[in-house]
PDB file of N, CA and C in Angstrom:
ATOM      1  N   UNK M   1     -18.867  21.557  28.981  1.00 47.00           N
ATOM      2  CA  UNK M   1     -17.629  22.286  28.756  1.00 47.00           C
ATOM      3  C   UNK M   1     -16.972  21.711  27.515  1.00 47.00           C
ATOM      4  N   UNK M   2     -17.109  22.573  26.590  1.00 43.00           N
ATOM      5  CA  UNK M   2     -15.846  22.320  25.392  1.00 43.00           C
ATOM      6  C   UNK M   2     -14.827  22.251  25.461  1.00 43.00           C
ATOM      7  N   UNK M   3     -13.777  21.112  24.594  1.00 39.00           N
ATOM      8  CA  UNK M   3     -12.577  21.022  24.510  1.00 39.00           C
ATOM      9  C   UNK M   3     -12.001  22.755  24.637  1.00 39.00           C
ATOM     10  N   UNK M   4     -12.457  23.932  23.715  1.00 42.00           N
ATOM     11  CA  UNK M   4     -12.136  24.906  23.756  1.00 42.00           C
ATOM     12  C   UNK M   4     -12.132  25.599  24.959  1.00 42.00           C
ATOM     13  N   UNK M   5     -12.951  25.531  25.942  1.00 54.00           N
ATOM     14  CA  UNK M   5     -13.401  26.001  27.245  1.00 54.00           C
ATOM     15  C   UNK M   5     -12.187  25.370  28.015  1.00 54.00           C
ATOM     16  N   UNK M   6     -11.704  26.317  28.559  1.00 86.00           N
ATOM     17  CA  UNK M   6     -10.797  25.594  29.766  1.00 86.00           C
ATOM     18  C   UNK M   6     -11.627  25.793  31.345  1.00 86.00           C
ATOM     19  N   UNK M   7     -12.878  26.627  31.366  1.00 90.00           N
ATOM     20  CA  UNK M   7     -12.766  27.117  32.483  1.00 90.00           C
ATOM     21  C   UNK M   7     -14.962  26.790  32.359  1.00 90.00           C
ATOM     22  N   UNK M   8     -15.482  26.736  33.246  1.00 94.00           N
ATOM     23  CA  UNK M   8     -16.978  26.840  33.563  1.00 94.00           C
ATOM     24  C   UNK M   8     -17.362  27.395  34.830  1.00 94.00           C
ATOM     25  N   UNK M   9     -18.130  28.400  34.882  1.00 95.00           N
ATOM     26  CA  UNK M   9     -18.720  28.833  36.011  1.00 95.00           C
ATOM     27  C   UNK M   9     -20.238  28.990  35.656  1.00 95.00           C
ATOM     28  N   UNK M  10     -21.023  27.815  36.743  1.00 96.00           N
ATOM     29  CA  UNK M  10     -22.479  27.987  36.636  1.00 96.00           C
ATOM     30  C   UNK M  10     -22.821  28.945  38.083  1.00 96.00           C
ATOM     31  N   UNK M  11     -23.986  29.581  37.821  1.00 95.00           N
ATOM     32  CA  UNK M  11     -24.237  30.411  38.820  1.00 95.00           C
ATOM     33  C   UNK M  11     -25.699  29.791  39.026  1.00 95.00           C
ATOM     34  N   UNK M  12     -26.061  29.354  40.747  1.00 94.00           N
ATOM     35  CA  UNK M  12     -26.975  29.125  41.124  1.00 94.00           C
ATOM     36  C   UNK M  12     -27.368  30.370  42.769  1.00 94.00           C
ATOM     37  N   UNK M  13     -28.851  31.073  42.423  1.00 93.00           N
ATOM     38  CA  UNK M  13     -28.841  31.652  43.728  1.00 93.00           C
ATOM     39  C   UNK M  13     -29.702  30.995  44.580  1.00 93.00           C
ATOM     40  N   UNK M  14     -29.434  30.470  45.799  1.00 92.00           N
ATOM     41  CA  UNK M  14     -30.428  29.976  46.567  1.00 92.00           C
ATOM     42  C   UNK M  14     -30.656  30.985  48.145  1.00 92.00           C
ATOM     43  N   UNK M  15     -31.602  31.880  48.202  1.00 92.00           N
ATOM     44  CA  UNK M  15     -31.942  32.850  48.827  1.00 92.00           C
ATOM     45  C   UNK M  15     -31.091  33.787  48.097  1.00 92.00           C
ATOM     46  N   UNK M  16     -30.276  34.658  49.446  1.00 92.00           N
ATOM     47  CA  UNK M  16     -29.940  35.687  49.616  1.00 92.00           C
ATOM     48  C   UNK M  16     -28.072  35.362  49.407  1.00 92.00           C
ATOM     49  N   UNK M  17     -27.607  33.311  48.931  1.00 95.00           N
ATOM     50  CA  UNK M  17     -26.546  33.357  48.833  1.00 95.00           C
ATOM     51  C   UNK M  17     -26.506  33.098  46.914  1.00 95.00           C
ATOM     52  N   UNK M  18     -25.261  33.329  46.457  1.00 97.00           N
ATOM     53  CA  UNK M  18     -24.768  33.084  45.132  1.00 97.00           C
ATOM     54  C   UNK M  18     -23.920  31.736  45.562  1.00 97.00           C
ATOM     55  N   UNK M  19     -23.988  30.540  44.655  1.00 97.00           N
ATOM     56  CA  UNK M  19     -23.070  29.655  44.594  1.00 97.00           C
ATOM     57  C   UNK M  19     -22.901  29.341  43.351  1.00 97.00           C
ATOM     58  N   UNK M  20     -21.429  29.483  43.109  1.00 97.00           N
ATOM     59  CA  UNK M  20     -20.807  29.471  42.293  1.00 97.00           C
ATOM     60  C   UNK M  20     -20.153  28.114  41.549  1.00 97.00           C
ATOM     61  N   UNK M  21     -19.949  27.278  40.593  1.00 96.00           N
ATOM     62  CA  UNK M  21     -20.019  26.062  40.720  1.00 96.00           C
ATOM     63  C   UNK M  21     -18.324  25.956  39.438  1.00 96.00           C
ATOM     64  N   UNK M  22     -17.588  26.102  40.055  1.00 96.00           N
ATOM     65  CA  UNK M  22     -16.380  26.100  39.108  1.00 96.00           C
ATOM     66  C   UNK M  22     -15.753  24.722  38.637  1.00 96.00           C
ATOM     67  N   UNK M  23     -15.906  24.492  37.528  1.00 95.00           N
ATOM     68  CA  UNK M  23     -15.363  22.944  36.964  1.00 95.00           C
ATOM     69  C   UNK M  23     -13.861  23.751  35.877  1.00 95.00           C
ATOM     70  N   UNK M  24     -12.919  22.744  36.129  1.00 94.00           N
ATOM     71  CA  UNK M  24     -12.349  23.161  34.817  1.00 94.00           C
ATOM     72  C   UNK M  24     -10.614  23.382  35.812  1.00 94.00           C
ATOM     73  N   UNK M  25     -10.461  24.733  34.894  1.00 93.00           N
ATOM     74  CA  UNK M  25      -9.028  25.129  35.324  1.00 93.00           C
ATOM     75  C   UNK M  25      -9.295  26.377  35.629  1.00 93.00           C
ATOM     76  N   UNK M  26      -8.449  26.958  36.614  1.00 93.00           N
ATOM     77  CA  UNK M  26      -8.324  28.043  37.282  1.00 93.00           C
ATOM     78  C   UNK M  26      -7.342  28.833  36.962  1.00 93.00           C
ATOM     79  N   UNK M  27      -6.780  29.425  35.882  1.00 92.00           N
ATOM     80  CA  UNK M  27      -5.340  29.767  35.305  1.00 92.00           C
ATOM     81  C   UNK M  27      -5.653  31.207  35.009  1.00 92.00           C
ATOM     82  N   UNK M  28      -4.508  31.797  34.402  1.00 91.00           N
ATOM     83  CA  UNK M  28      -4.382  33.081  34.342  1.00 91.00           C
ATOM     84  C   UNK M  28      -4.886  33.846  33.203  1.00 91.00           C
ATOM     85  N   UNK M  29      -5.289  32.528  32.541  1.00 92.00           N
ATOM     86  CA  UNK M  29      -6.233  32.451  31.025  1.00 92.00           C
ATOM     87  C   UNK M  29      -7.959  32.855  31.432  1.00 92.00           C
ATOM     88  N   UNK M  30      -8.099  31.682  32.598  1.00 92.00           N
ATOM     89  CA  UNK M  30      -9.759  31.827  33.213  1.00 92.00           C
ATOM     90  C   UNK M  30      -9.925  32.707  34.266  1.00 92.00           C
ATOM     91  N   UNK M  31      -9.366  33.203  34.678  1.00 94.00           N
ATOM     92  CA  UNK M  31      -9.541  34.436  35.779  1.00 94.00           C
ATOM     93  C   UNK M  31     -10.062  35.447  35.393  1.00 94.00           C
ATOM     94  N   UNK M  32     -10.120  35.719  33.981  1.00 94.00           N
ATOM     95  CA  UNK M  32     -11.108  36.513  33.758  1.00 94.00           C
ATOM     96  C   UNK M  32     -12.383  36.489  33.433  1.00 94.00           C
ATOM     97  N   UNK M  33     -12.914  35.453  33.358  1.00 94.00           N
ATOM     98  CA  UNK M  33     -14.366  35.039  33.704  1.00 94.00           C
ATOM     99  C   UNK M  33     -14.187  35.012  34.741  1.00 94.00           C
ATOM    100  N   UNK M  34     -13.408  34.539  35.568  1.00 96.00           N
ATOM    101  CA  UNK M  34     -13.850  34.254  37.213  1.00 96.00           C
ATOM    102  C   UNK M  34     -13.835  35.853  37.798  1.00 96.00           C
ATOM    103  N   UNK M  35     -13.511  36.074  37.730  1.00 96.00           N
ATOM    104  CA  UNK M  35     -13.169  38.200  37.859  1.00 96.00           C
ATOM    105  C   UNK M  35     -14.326  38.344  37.686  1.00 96.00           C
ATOM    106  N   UNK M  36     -14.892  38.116  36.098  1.00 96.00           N
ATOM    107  CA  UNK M  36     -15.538  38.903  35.691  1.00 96.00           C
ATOM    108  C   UNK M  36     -17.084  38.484  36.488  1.00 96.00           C
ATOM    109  N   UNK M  37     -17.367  37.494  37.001  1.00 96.00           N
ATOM    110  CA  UNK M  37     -18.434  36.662  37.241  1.00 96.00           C
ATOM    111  C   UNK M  37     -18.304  37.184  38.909  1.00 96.00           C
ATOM    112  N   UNK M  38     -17.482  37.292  39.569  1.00 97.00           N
ATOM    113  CA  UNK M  38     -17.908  37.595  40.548  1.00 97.00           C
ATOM    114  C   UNK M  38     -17.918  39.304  40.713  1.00 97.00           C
ATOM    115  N   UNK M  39     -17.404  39.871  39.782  1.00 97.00           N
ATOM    116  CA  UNK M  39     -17.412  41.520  39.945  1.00 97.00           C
ATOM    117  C   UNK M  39     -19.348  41.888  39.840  1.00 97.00           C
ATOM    118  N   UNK M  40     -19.717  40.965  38.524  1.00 96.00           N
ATOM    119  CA  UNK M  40     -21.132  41.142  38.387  1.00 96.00           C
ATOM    120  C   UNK M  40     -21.940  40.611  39.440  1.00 96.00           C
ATOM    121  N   UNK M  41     -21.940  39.653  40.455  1.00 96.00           N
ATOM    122  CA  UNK M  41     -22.490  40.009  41.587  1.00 96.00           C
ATOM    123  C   UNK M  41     -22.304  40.571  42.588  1.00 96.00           C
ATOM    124  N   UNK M  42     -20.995  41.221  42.946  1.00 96.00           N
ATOM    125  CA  UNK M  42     -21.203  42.572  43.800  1.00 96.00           C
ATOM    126  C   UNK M  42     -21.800  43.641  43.273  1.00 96.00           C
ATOM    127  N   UNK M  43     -21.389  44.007  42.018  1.00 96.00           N
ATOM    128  CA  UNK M  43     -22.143  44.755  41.487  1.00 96.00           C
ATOM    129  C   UNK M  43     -24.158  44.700  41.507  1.00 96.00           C
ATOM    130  N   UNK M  44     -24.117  43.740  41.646  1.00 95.00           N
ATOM    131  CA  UNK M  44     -25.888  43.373  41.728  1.00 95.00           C
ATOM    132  C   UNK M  44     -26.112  43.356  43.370  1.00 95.00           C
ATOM    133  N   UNK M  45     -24.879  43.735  44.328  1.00 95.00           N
ATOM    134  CA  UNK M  45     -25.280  42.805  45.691  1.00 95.00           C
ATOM    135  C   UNK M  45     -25.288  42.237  46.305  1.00 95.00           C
ATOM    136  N   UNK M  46     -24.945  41.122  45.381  1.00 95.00           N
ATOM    137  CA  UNK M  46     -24.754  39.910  45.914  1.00 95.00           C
ATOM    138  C   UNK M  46     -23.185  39.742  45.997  1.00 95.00           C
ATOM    139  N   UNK M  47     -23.422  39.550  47.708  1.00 96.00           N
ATOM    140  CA  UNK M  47     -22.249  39.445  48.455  1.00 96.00           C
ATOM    141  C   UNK M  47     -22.357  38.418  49.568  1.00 96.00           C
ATOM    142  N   UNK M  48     -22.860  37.458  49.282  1.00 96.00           N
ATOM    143  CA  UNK M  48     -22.451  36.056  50.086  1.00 96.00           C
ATOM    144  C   UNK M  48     -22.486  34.844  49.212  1.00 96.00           C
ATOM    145  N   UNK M  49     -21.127  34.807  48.847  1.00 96.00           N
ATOM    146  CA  UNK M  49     -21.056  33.770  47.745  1.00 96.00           C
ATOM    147  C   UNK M  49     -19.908  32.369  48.156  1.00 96.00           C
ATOM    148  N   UNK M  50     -20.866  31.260  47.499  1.00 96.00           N
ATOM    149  CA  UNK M  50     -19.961  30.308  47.962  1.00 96.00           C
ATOM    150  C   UNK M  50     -19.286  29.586  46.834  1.00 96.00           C
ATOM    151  N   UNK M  51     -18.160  29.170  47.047  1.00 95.00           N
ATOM    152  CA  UNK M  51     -17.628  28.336  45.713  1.00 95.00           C
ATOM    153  C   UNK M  51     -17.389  26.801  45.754  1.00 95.00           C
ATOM    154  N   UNK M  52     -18.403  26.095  45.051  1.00 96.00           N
ATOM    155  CA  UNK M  52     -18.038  25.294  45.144  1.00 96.00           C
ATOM    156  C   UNK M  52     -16.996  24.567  44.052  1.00 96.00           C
ATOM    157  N   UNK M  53     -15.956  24.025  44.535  1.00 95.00           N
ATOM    158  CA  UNK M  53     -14.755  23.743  43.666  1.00 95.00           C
ATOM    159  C   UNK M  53     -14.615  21.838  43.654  1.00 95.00           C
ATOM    160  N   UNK M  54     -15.682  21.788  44.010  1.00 94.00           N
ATOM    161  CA  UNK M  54     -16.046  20.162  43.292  1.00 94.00           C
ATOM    162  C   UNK M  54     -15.412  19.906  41.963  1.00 94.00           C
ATOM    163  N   UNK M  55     -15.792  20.374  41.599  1.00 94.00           N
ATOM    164  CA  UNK M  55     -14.900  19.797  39.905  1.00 94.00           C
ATOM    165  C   UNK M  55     -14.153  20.960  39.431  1.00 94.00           C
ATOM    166  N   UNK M  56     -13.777  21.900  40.236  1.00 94.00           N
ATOM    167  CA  UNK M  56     -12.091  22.189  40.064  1.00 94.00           C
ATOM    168  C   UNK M  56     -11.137  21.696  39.630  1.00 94.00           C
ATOM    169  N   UNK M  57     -10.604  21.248  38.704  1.00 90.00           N
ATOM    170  CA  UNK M  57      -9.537  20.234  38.444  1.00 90.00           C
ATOM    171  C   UNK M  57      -8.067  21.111  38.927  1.00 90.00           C
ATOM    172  N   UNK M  58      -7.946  22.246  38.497  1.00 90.00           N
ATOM    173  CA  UNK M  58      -6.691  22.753  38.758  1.00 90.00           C
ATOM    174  C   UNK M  58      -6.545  23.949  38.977  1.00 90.00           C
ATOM    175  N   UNK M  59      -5.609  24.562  39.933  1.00 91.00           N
ATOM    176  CA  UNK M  59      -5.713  26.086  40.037  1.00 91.00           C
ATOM    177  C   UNK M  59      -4.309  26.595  40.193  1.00 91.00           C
ATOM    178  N   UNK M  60      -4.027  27.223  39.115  1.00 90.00           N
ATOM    179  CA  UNK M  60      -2.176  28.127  39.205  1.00 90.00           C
ATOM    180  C   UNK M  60      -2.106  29.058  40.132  1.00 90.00           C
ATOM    181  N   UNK M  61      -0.818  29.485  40.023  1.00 88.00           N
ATOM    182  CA  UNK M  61      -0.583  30.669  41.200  1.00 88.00           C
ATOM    183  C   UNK M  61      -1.526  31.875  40.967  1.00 88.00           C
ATOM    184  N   UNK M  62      -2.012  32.573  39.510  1.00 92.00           N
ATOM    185  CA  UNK M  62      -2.720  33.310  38.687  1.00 92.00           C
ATOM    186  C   UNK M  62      -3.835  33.095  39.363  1.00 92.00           C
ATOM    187  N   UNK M  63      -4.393  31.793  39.704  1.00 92.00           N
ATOM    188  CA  UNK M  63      -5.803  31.907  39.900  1.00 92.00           C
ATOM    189  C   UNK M  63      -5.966  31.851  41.204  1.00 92.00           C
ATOM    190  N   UNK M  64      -5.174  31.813  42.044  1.00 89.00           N
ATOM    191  CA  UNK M  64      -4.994  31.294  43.718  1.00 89.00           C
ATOM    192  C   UNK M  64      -4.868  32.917  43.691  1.00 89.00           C
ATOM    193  N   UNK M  65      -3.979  33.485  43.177  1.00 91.00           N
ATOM    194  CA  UNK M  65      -4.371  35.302  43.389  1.00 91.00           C
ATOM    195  C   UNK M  65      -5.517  35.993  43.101  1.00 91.00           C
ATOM    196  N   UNK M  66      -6.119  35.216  41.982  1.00 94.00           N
ATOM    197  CA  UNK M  66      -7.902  35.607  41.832  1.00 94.00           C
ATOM    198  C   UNK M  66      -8.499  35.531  42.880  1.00 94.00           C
ATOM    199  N   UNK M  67      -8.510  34.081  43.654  1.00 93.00           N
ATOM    200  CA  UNK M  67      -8.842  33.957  43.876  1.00 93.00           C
ATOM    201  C   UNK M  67      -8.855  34.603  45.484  1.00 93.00           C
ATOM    202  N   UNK M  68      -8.071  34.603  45.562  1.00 91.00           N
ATOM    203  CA  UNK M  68      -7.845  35.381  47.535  1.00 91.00           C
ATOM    204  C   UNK M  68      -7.985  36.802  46.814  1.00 91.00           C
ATOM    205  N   UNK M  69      -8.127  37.494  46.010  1.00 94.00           N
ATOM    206  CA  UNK M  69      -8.375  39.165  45.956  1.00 94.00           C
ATOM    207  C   UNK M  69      -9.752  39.398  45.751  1.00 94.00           C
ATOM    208  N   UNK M  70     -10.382  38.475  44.919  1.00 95.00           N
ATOM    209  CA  UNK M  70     -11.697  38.487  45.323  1.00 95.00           C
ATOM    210  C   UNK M  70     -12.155  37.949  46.610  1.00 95.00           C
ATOM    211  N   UNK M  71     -12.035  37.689  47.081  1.00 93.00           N
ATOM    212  CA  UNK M  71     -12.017  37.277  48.831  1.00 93.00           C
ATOM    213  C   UNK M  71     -12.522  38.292  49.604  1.00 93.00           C
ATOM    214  N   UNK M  72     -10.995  39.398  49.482  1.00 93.00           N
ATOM    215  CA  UNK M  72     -11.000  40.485  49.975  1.00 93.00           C
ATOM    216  C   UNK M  72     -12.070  41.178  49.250  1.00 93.00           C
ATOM    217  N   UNK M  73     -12.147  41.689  48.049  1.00 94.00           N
ATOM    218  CA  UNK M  73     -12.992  42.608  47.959  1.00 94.00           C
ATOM    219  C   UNK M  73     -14.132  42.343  48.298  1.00 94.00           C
ATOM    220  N   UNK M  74     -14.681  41.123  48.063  1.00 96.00           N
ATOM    221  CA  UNK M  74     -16.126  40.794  48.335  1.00 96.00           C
ATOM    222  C   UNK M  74     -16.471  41.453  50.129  1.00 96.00           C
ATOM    223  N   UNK M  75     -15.076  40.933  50.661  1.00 94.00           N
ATOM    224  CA  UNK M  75     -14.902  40.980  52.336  1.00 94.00           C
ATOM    225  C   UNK M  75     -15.262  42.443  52.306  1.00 94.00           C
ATOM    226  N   UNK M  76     -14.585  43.483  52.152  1.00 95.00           N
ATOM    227  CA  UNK M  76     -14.412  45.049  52.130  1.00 95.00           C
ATOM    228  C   UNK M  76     -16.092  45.621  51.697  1.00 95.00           C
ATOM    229  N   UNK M  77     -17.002  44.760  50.964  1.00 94.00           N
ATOM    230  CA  UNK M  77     -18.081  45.119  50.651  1.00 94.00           C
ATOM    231  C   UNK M  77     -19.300  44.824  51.359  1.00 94.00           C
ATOM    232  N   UNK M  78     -18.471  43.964  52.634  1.00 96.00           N
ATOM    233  CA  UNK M  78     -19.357  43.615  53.676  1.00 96.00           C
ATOM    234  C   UNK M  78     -20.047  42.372  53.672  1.00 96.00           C
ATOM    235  N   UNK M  79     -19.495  41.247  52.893  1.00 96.00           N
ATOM    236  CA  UNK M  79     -19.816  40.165  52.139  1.00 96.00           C
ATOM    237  C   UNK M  79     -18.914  38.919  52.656  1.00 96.00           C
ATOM    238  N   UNK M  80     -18.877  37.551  51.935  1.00 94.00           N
ATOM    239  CA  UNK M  80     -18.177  36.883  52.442  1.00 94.00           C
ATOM    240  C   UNK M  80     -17.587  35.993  51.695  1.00 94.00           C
ATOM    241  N   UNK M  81     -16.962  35.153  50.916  1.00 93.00           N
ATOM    242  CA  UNK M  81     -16.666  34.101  50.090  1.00 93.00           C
ATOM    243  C   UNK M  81     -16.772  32.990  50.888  1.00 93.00           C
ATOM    244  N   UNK M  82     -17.315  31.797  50.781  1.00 93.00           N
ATOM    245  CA  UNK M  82     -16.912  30.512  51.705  1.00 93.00           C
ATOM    246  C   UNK M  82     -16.533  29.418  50.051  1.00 93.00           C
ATOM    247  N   UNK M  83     -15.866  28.803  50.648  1.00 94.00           N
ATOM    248  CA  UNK M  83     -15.106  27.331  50.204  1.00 94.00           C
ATOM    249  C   UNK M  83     -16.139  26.087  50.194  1.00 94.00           C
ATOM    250  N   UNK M  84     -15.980  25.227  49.529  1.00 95.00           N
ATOM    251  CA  UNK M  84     -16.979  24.231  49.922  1.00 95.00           C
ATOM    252  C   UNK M  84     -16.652  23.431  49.019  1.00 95.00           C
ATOM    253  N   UNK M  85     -16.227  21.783  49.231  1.00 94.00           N
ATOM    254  CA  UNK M  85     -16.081  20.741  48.536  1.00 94.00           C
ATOM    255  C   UNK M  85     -14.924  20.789  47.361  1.00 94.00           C
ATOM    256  N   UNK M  86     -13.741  20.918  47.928  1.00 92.00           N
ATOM    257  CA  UNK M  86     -12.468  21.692  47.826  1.00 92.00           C
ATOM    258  C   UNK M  86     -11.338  19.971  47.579  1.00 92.00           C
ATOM    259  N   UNK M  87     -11.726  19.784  46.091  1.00 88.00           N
ATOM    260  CA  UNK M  87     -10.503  18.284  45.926  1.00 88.00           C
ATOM    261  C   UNK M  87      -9.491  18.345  46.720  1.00 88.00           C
ATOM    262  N   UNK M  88      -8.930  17.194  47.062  1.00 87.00           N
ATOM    263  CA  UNK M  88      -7.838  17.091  47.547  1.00 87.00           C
ATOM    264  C   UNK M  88      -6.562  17.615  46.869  1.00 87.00           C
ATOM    265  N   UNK M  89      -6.357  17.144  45.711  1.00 86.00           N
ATOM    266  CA  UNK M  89      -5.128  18.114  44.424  1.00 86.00           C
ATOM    267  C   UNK M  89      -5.625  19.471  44.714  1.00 86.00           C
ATOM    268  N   UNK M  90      -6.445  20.211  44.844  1.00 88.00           N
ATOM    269  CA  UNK M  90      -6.543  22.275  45.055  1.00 88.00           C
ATOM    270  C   UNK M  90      -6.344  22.044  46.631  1.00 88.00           C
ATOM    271  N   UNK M  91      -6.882  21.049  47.170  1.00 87.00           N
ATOM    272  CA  UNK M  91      -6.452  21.289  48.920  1.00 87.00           C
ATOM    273  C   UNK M  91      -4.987  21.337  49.324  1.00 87.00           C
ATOM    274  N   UNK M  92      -4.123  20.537  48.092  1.00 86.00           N
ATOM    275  CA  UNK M  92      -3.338  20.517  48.510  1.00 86.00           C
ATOM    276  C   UNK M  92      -2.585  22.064  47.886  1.00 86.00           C
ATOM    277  N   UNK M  93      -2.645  22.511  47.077  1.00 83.00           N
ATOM    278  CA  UNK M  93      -1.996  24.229  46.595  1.00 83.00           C
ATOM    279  C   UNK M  93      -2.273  25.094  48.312  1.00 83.00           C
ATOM    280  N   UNK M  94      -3.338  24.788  48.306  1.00 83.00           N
ATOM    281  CA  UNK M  94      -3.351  25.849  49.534  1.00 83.00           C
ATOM    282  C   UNK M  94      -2.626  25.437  50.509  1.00 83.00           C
ATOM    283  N   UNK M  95      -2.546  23.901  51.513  1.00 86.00           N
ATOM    284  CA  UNK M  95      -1.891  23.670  51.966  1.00 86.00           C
ATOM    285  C   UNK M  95       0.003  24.325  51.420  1.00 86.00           C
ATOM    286  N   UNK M  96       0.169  24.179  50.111  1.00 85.00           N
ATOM    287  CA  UNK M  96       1.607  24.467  49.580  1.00 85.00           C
ATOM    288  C   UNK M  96       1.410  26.051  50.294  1.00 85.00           C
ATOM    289  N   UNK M  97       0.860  27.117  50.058  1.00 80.00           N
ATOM    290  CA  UNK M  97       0.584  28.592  49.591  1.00 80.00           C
ATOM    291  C   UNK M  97       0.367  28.942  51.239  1.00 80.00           C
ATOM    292  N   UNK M  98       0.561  27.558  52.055  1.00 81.00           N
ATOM    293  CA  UNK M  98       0.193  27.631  53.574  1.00 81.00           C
ATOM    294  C   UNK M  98      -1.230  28.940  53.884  1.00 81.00           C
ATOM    295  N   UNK M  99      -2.197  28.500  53.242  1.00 79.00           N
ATOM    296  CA  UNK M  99      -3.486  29.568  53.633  1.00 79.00           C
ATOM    297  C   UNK M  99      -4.673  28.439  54.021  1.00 79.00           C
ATOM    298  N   UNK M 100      -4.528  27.326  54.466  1.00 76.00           N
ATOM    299  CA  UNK M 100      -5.565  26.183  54.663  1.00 76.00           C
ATOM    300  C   UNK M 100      -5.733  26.373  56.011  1.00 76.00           C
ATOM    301  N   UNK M 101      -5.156  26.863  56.768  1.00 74.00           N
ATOM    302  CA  UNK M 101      -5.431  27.487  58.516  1.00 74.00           C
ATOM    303  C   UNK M 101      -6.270  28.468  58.098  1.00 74.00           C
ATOM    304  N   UNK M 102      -6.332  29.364  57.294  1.00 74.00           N
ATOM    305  CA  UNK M 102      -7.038  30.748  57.292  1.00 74.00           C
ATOM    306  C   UNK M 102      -8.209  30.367  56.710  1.00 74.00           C
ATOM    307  N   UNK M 103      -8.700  29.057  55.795  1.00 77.00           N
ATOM    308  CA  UNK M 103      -9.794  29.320  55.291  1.00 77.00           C
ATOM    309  C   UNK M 103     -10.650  28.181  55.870  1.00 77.00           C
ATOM    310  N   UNK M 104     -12.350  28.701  55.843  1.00 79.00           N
ATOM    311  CA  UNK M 104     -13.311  28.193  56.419  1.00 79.00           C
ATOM    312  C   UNK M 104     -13.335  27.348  55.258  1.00 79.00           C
ATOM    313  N   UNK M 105     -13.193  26.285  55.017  1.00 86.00           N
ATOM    314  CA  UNK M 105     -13.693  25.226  53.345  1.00 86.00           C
ATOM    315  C   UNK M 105     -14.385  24.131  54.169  1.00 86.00           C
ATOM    316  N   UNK M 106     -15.855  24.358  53.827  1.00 88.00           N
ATOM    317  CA  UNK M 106     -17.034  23.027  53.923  1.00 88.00           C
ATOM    318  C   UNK M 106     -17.163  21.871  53.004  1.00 88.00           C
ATOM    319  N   UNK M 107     -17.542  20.833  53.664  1.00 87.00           N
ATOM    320  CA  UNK M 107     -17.492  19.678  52.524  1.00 87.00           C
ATOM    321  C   UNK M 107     -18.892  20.390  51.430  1.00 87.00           C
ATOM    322  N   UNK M 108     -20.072  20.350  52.327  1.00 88.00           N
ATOM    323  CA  UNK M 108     -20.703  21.166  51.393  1.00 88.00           C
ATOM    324  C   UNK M 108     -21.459  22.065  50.786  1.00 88.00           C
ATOM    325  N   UNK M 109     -21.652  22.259  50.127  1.00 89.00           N
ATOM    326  CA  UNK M 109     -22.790  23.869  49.563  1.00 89.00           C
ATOM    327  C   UNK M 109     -23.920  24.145  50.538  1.00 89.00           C
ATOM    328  N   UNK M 110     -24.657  23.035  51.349  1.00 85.00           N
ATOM    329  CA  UNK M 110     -25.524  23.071  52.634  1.00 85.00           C
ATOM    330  C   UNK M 110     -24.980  23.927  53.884  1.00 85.00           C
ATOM    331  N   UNK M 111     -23.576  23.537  54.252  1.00 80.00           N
ATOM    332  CA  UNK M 111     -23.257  23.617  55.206  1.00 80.00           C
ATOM    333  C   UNK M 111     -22.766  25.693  55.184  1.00 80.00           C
TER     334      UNK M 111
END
């Protein structure tokens, strides 16, 4: 990731799931790669995707709305988003945004 890059999404498929590997920042700047990256695998199908937010460093209100609307749509397409290895600093936004009861978040990409 370049100084210029605020945002990285590597895409790994293992079977029939997409995991998604987000390092960086999550802002209202990078949501559109993140948009755009998960629109192109529903569009392909692929609709069981997991994120892992291991090296997430930060996520704004902008991207916490990315992020739960792709949720849903993926959900509506018969699909699923899961959480997985979720820092404590982004654990704690959700805890703030009180949605850490609602979400399944695994320590990890296995599970």
């Amino acid at each position: 990731m370049s100084n210029g890059s605020l945002c990285e999404i590597k895409q790994d498929v293992r079977g029939n799931v997409a995991v998604l590997i987000v390092r960086g920042l999550l802002n209202d700047i990078t949501i559109i790669q993140f948009n755009n990256t998960v629109d192109s695998l529903v569009a392909q199908g692929r609709i069981k995707i997991v994120l892992d937010l291991s090296q997430l460093g930060r996520i704004s209100s902008a991207g916490f709305g990315a992020l739960f609307n792709k949720m849903l749509i993926v959900c509506r397409a018969g699909g699923c988003i899961h959480l997985c290895a979720v820092s404590s600093r982004v654990k704690e936004i959700f805890d703030l945004f009180g949605v850490s009861q609602f979400l399944r978040i695994f320590d990890t990409v296995e599970e």
